[in-house]
PDB file of C-alpha atoms in Angstrom:
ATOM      1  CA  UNK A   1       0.000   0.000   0.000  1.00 63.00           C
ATOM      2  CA  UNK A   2       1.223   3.226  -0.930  1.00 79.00           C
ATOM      3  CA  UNK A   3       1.796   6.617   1.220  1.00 75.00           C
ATOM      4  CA  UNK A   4      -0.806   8.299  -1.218  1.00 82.00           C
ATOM      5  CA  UNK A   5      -3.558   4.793  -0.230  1.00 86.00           C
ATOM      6  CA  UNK A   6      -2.272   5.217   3.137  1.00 83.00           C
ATOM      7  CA  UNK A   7      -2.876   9.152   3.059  1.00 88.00           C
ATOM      8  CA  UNK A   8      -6.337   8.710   1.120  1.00 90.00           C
ATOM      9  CA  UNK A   9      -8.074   5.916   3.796  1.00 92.00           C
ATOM     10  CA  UNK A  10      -6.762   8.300   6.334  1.00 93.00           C
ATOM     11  CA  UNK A  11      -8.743  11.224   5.344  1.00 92.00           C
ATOM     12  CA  UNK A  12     -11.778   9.182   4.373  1.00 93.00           C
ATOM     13  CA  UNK A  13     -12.006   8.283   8.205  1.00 95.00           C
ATOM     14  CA  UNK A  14     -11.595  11.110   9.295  1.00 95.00           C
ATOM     15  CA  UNK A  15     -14.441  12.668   6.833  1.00 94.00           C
ATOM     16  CA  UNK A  16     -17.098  10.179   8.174  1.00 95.00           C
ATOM     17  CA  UNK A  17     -15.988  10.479  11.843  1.00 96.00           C
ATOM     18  CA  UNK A  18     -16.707  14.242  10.963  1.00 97.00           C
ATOM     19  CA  UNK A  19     -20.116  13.934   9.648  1.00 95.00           C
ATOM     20  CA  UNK A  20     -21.032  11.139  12.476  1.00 96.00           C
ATOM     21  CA  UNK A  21     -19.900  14.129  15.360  1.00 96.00           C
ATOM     22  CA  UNK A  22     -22.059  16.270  13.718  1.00 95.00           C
ATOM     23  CA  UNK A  23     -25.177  14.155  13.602  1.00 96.00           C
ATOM     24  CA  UNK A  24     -24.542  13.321  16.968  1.00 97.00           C
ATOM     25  CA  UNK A  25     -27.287  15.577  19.102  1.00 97.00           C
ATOM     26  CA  UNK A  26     -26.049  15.045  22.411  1.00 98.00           C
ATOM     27  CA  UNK A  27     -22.562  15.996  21.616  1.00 97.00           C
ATOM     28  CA  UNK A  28     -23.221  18.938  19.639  1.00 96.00           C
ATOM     29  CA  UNK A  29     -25.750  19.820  22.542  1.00 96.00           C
ATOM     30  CA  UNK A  30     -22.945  19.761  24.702  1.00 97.00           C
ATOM     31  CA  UNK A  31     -20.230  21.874  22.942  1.00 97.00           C
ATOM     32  CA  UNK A  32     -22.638  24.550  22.953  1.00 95.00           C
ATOM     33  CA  UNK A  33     -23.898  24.520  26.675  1.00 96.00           C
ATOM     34  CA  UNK A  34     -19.818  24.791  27.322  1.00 97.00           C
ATOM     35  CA  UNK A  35     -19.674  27.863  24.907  1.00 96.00           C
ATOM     36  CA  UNK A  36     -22.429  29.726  26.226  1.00 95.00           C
ATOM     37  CA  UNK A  37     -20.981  28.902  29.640  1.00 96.00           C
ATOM     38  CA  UNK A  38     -17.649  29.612  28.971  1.00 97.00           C
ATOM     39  CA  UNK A  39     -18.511  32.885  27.547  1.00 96.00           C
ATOM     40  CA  UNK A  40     -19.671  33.911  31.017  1.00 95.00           C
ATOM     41  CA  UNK A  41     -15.801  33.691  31.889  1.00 97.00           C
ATOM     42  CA  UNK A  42     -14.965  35.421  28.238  1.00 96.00           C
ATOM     43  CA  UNK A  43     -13.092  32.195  27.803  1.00 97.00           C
ATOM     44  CA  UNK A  44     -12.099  33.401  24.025  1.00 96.00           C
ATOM     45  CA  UNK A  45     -10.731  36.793  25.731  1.00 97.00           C
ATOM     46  CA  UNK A  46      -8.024  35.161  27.217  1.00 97.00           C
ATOM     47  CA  UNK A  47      -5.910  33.863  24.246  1.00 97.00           C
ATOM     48  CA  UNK A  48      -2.535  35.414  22.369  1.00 97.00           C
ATOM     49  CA  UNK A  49      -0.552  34.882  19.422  1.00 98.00           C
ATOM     50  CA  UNK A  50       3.010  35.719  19.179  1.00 98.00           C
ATOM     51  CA  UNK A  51       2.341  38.320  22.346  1.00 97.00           C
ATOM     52  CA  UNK A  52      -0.843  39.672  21.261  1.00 98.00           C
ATOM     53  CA  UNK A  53      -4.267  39.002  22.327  1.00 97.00           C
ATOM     54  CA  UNK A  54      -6.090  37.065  19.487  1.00 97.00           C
ATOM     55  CA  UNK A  55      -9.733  36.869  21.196  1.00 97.00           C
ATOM     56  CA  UNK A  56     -10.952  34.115  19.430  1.00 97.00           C
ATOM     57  CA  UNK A  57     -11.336  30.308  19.955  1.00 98.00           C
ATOM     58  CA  UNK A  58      -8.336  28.110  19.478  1.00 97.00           C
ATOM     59  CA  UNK A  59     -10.648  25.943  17.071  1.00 97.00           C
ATOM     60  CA  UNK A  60     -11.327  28.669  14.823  1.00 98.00           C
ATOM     61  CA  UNK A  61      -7.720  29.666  14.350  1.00 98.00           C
ATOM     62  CA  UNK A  62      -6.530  26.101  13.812  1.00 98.00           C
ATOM     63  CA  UNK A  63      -9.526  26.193  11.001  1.00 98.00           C
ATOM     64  CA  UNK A  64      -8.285  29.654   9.547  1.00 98.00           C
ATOM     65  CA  UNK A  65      -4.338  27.760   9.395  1.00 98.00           C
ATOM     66  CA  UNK A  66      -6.166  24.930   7.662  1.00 98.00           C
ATOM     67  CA  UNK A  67      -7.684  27.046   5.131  1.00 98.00           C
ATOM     68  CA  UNK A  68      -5.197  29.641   4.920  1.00 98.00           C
ATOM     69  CA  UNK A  69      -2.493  26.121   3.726  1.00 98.00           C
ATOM     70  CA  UNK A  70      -4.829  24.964   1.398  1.00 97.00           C
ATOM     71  CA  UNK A  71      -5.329  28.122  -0.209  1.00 98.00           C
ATOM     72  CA  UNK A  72      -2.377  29.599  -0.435  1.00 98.00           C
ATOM     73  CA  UNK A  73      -3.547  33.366  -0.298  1.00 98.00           C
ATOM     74  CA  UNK A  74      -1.510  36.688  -2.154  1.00 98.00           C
ATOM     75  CA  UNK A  75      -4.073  38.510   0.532  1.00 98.00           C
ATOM     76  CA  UNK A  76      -6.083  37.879   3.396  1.00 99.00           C
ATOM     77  CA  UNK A  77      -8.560  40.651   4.351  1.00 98.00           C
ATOM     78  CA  UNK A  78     -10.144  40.757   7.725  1.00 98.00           C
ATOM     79  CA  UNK A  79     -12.685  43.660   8.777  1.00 98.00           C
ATOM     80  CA  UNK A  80     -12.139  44.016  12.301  1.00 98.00           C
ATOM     81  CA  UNK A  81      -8.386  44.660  14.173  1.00 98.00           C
ATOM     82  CA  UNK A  82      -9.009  45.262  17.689  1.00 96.00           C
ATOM     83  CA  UNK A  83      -5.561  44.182  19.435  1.00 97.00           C
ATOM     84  CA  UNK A  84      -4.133  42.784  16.222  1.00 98.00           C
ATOM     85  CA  UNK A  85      -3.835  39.534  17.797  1.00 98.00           C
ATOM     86  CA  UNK A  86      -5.745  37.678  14.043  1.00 98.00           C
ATOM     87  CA  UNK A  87      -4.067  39.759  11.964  1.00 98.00           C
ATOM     88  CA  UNK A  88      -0.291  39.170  13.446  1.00 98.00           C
ATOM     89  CA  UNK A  89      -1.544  35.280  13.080  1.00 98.00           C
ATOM     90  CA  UNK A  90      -2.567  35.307   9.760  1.00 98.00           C
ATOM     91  CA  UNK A  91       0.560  37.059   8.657  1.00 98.00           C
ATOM     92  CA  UNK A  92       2.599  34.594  10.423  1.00 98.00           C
ATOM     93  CA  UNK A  93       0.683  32.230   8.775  1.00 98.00           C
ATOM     94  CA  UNK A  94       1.850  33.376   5.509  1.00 98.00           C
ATOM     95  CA  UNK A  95       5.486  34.316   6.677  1.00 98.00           C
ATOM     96  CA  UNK A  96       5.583  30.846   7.303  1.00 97.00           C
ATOM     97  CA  UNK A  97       4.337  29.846   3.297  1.00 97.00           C
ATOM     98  CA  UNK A  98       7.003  32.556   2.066  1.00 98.00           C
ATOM     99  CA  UNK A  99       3.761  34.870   0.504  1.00 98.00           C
ATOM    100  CA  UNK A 100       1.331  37.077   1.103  1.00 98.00           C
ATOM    101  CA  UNK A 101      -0.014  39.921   3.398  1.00 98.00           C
ATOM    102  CA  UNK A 102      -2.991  40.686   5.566  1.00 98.00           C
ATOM    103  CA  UNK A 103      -4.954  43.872   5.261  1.00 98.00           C
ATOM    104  CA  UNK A 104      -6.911  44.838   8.342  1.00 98.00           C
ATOM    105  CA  UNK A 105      -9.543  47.256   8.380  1.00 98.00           C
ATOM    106  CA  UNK A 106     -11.122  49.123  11.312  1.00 98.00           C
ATOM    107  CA  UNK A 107     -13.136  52.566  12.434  1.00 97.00           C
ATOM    108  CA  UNK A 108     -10.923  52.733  15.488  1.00 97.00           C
ATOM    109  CA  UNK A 109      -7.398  51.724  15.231  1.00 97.00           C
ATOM    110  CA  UNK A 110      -6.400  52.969  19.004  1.00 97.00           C
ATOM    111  CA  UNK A 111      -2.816  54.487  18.968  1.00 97.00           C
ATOM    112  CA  UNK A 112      -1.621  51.663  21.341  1.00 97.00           C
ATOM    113  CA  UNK A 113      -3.029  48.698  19.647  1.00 97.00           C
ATOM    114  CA  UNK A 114      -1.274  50.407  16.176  1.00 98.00           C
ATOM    115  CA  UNK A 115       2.181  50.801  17.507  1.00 98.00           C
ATOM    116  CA  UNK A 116       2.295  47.056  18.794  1.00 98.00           C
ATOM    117  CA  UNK A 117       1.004  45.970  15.496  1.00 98.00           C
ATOM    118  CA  UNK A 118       3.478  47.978  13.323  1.00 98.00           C
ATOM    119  CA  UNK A 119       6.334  47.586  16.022  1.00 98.00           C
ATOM    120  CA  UNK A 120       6.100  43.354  15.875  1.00 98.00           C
ATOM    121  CA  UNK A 121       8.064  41.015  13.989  1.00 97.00           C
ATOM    122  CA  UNK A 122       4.880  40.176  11.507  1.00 98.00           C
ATOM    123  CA  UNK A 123       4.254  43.853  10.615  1.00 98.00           C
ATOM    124  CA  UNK A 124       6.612  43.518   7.066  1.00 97.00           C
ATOM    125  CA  UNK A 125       3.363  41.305   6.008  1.00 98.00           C
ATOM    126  CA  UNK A 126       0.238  44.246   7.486  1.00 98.00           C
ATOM    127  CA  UNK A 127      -1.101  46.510   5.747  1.00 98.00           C
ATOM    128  CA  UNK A 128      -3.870  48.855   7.967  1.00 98.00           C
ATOM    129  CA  UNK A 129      -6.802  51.185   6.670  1.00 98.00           C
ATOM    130  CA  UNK A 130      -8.509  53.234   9.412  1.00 98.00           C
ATOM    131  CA  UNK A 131     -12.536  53.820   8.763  1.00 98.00           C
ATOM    132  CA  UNK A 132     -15.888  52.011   8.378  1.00 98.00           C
ATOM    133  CA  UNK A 133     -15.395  49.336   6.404  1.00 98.00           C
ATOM    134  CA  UNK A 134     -18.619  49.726   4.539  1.00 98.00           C
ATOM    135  CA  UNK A 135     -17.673  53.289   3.428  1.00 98.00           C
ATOM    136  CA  UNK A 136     -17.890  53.137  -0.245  1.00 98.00           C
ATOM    137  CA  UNK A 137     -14.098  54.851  -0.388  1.00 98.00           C
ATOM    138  CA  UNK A 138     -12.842  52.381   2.167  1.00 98.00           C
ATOM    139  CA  UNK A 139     -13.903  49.349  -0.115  1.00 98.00           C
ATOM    140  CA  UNK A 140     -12.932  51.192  -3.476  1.00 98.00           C
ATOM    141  CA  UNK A 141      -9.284  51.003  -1.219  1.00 98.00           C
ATOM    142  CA  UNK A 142      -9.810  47.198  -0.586  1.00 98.00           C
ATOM    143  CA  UNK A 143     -10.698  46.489  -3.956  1.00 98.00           C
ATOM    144  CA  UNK A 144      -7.781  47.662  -5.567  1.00 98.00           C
ATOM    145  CA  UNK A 145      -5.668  46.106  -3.144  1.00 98.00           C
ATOM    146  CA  UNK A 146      -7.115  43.000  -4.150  1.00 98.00           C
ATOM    147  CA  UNK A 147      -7.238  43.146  -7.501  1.00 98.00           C
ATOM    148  CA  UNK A 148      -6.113  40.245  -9.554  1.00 98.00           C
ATOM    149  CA  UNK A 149      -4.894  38.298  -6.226  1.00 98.00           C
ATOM    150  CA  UNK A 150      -6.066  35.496  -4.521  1.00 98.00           C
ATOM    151  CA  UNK A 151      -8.157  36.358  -1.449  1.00 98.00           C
ATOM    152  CA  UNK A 152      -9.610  34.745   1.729  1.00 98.00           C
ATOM    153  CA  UNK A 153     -12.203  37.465   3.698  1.00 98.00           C
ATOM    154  CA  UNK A 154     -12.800  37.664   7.384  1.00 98.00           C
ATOM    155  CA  UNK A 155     -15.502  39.832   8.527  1.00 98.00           C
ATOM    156  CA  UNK A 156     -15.312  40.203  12.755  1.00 98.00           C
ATOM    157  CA  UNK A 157     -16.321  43.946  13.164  1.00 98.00           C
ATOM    158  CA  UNK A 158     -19.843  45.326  13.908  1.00 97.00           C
ATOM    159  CA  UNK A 159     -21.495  42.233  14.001  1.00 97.00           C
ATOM    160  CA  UNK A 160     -25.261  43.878  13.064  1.00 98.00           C
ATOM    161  CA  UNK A 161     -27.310  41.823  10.228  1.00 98.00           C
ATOM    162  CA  UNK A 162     -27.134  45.280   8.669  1.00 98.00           C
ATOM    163  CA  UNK A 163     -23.602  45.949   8.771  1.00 98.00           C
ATOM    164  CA  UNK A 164     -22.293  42.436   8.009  1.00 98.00           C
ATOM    165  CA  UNK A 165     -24.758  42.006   5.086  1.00 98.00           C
ATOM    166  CA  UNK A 166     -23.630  45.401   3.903  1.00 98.00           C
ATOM    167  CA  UNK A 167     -19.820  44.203   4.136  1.00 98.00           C
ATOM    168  CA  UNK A 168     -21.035  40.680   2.433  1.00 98.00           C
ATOM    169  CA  UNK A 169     -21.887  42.905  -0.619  1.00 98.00           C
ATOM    170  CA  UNK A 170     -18.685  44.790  -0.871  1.00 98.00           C
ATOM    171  CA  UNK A 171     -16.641  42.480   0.177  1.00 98.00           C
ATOM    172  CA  UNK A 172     -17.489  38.888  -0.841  1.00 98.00           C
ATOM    173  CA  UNK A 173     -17.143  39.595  -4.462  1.00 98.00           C
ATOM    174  CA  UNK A 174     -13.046  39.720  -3.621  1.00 98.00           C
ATOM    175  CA  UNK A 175     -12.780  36.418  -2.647  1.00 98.00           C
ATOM    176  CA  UNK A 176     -11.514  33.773  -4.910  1.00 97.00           C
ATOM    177  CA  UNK A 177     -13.245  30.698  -6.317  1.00 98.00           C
ATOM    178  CA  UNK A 178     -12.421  27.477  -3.582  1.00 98.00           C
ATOM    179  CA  UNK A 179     -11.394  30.251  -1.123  1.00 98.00           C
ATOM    180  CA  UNK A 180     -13.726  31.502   2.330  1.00 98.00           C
ATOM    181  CA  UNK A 181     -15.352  33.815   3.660  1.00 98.00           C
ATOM    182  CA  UNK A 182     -15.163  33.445   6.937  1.00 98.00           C
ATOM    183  CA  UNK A 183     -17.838  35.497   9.370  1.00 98.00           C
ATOM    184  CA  UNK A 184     -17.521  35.857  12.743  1.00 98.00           C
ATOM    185  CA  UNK A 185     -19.581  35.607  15.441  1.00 97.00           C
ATOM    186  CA  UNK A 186     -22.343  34.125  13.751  1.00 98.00           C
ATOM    187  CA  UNK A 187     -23.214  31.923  17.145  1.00 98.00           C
ATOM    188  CA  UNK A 188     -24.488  35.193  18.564  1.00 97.00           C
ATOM    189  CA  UNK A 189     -28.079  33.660  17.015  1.00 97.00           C
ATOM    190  CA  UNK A 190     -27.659  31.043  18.940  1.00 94.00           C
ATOM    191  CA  UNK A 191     -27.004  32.328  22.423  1.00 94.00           C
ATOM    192  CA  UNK A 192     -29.235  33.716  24.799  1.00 92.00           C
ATOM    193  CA  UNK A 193     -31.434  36.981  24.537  1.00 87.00           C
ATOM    194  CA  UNK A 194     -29.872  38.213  27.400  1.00 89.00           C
ATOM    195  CA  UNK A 195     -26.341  37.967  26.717  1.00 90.00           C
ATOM    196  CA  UNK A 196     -25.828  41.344  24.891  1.00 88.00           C
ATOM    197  CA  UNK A 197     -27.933  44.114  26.764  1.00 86.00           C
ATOM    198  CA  UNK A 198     -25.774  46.865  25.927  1.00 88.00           C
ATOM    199  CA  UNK A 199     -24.748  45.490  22.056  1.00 91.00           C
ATOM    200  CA  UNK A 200     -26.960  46.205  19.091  1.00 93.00           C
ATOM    201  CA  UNK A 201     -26.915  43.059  18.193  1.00 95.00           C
ATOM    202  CA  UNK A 202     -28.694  39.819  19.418  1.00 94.00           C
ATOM    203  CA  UNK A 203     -30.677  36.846  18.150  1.00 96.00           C
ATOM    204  CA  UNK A 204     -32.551  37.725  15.036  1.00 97.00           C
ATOM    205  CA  UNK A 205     -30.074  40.471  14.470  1.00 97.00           C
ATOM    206  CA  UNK A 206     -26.536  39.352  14.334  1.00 98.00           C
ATOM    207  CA  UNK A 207     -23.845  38.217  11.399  1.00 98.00           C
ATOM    208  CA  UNK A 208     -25.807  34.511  10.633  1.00 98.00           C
ATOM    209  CA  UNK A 209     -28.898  36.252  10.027  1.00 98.00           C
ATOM    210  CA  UNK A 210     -26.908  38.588   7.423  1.00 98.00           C
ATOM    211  CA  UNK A 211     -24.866  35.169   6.456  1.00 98.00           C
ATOM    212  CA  UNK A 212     -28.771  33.513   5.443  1.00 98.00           C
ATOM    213  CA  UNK A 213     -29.798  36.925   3.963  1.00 98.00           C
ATOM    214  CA  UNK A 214     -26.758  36.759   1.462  1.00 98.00           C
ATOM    215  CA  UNK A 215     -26.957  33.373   0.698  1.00 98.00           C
ATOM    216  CA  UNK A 216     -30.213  33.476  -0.568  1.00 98.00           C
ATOM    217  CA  UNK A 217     -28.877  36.790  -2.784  1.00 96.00           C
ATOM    218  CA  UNK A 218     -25.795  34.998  -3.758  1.00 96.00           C
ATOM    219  CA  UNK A 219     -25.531  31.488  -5.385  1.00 96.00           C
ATOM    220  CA  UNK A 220     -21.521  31.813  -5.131  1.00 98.00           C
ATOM    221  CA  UNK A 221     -21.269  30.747  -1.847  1.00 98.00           C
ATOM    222  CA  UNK A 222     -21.937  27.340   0.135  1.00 98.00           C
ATOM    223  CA  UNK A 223     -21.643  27.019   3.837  1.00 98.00           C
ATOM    224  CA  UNK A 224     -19.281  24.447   4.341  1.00 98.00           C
ATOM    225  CA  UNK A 225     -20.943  22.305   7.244  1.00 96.00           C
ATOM    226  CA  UNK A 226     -18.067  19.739   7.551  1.00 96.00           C
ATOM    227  CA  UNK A 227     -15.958  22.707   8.967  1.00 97.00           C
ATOM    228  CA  UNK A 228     -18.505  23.394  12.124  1.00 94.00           C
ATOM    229  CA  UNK A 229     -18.686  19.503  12.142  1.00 96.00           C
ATOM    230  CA  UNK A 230     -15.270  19.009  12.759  1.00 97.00           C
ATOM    231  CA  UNK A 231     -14.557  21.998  15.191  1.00 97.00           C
ATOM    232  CA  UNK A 232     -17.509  21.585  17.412  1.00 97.00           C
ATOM    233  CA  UNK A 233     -16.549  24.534  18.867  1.00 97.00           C
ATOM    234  CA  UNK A 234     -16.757  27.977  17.168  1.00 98.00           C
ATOM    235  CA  UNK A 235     -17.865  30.883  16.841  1.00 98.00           C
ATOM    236  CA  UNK A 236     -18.958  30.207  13.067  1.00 98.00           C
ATOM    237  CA  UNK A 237     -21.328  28.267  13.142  1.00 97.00           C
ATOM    238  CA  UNK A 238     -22.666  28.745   9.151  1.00 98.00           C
ATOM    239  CA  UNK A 239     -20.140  31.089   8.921  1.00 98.00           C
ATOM    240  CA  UNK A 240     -17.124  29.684   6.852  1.00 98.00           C
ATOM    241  CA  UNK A 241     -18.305  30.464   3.489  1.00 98.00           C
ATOM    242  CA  UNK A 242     -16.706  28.766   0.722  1.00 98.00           C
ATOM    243  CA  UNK A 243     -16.764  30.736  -2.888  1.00 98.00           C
ATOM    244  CA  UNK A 244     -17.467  27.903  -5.429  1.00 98.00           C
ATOM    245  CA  UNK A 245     -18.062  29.401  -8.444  1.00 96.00           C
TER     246      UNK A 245
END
C-alpha cells in the first residue's frame, strides 16, 4: 500500500468520523452549553498569538491555518483589528508559506493597539486602513488592493445583520473561487437573549442572520458544514463560506 492509499483511507475516516460528530445531538448539545458557559468567563478573551491578544477560539484559528495552507492566499482581508492579535496570526501564517499579506480594516485603530502591530516582527506582512469598512471609499481602497490576487475574507467587526450584510456585498465579491469567507460571530443567534444588553446586536439580528440573507442573494457561496462539524466549537457556526463558483 502506498503513502498516497495510506494518506487517502486516512482522510476518508476522518471525513465520516466528521459527519457522524455532527449528527450526533447530544454531543453537539454539549459543545454549545460549554460555549455559552464559557462565555460567562470570556473564555475566548483570554488567548494570544506571538504576544498579542487574538480573542478568538483556538478551534477557529486552527480552522483559519487549515484554510489559509490549502489556499495559499496573495491577501487575506479581515474587517475588524481590535488588538491585532488575528491579523499578526494570519501574517505569520503566511510568513511561514514565504507569501502574502494581511490587510486589516477598522473605524478605530487605538494608537496603542497600532504601535504594537506595526512595532512586531509580523508587521513587514500588514497593511492597515482606518474607517468604516462599509464606506464606499474604504472598499474602493480594498478592492484595488485586491485586484487580480487570490483572497480569503474575514468579517469580525460590527457584528449587526445590517452591517455584516452590507460588508457581504462589498466584500465577498473579492474572494476567490475554492477560497472563504469566513464570518464571525455568527453563534451570537444562537445564544441567549440576554447575553448582549448593551450590544446592538442579538438573536434575530446578528452576522448569521446577514450570512442567510446573502446566501439566498448569492448562489456563489456554500456554507461548508463539515468545517462546524469538525470543530464543534466555534464561533462560526454557518459562517465559513466557501466561494465555489
Amino acid at each position: 500500500m502506498t503513502d498516497n492509499t495510506i494518506n487517502k483511507a486516512f482522510e476518508a475516516e476522518c471525513q465520516a468520523e466528521i459527519a457522524r460528530q455532527g449528527d450526533d445531538q447530544k454531543l453537539t448539545g454539549l459543545a454549545r452549553d460549554f460555549f455559552n458557559e464559557s462565555a460567562k468567563h470570556k473564555y475566548s478573551y483570554h488567548f494570544s498569538w506571538m504576544g498579542r491578544p487574538i480573542i478568538q477560539l483556538p478551534q477557529d484559528m486552527l480552522a483559519m491555518q487549515e484554510i489559509i495552507w490549502n489556499v495559499k492566499p496573495d491577501l487575506v482581508i479581515e474587517c475588524g483589528i481590535a488588538h491585532g492579535g488575528s491579523i499578526i496570526y494570519y501574517a505569520s501564517l503566511l510568513e511561514l508559506q514565504g507569501h502574502g499579506e494581511v490587510l486589516g480594516i477598522d473605524l478605530d485603530i487605538r494608537p496603542h493597539n497600532r504601535e504594537a502591530i506595526e512595532s512586531h516582527p509580523m508587521s513587514k506582512r500588514i497593511k492597515m486602513i482606518e474607517g468604516s469598512s462599509i464606506d464606499p471609499a474604504i472598499a474602493a481602497q480594498v478592492r484595488a488592493a485586491a485586484e487580480g490576487k487570490k483572497v480569503i475574507l474575514v468579517l469580525d467587526s460590527n457584528h449587526t445583520h445590517d452591517h455584516v450584510l452590507e460588508e457581504l456585498r462589498l466584500y465577498a465579491p473579492l474572494v476567490s473561487v475554492d477560497s472563504y469567507c469566513v464570518v464571525m460571530d455568527t453563534v451570537v443567534e444562537d445564544m441567549p437573549a440576554d447575553f448582549f444588553p448593551d450590544r446592538p446586536w442579538g438573536p434575530g439580528d446578528n452576522p448569521k442572520t446577514a450570512v442567510w440573507k446573502y446566501l439566498e442573494e448569492n448562489k456563489d457561496f456554500e456554507i461548508d458544514q463539515q468545517m462546524q462539524n469538525k470543530l464543534l466549537l466555534t464561533v462560526a457556526p454557518d459562517g465559513y463560506l466557501r466561494r465555489v463558483r
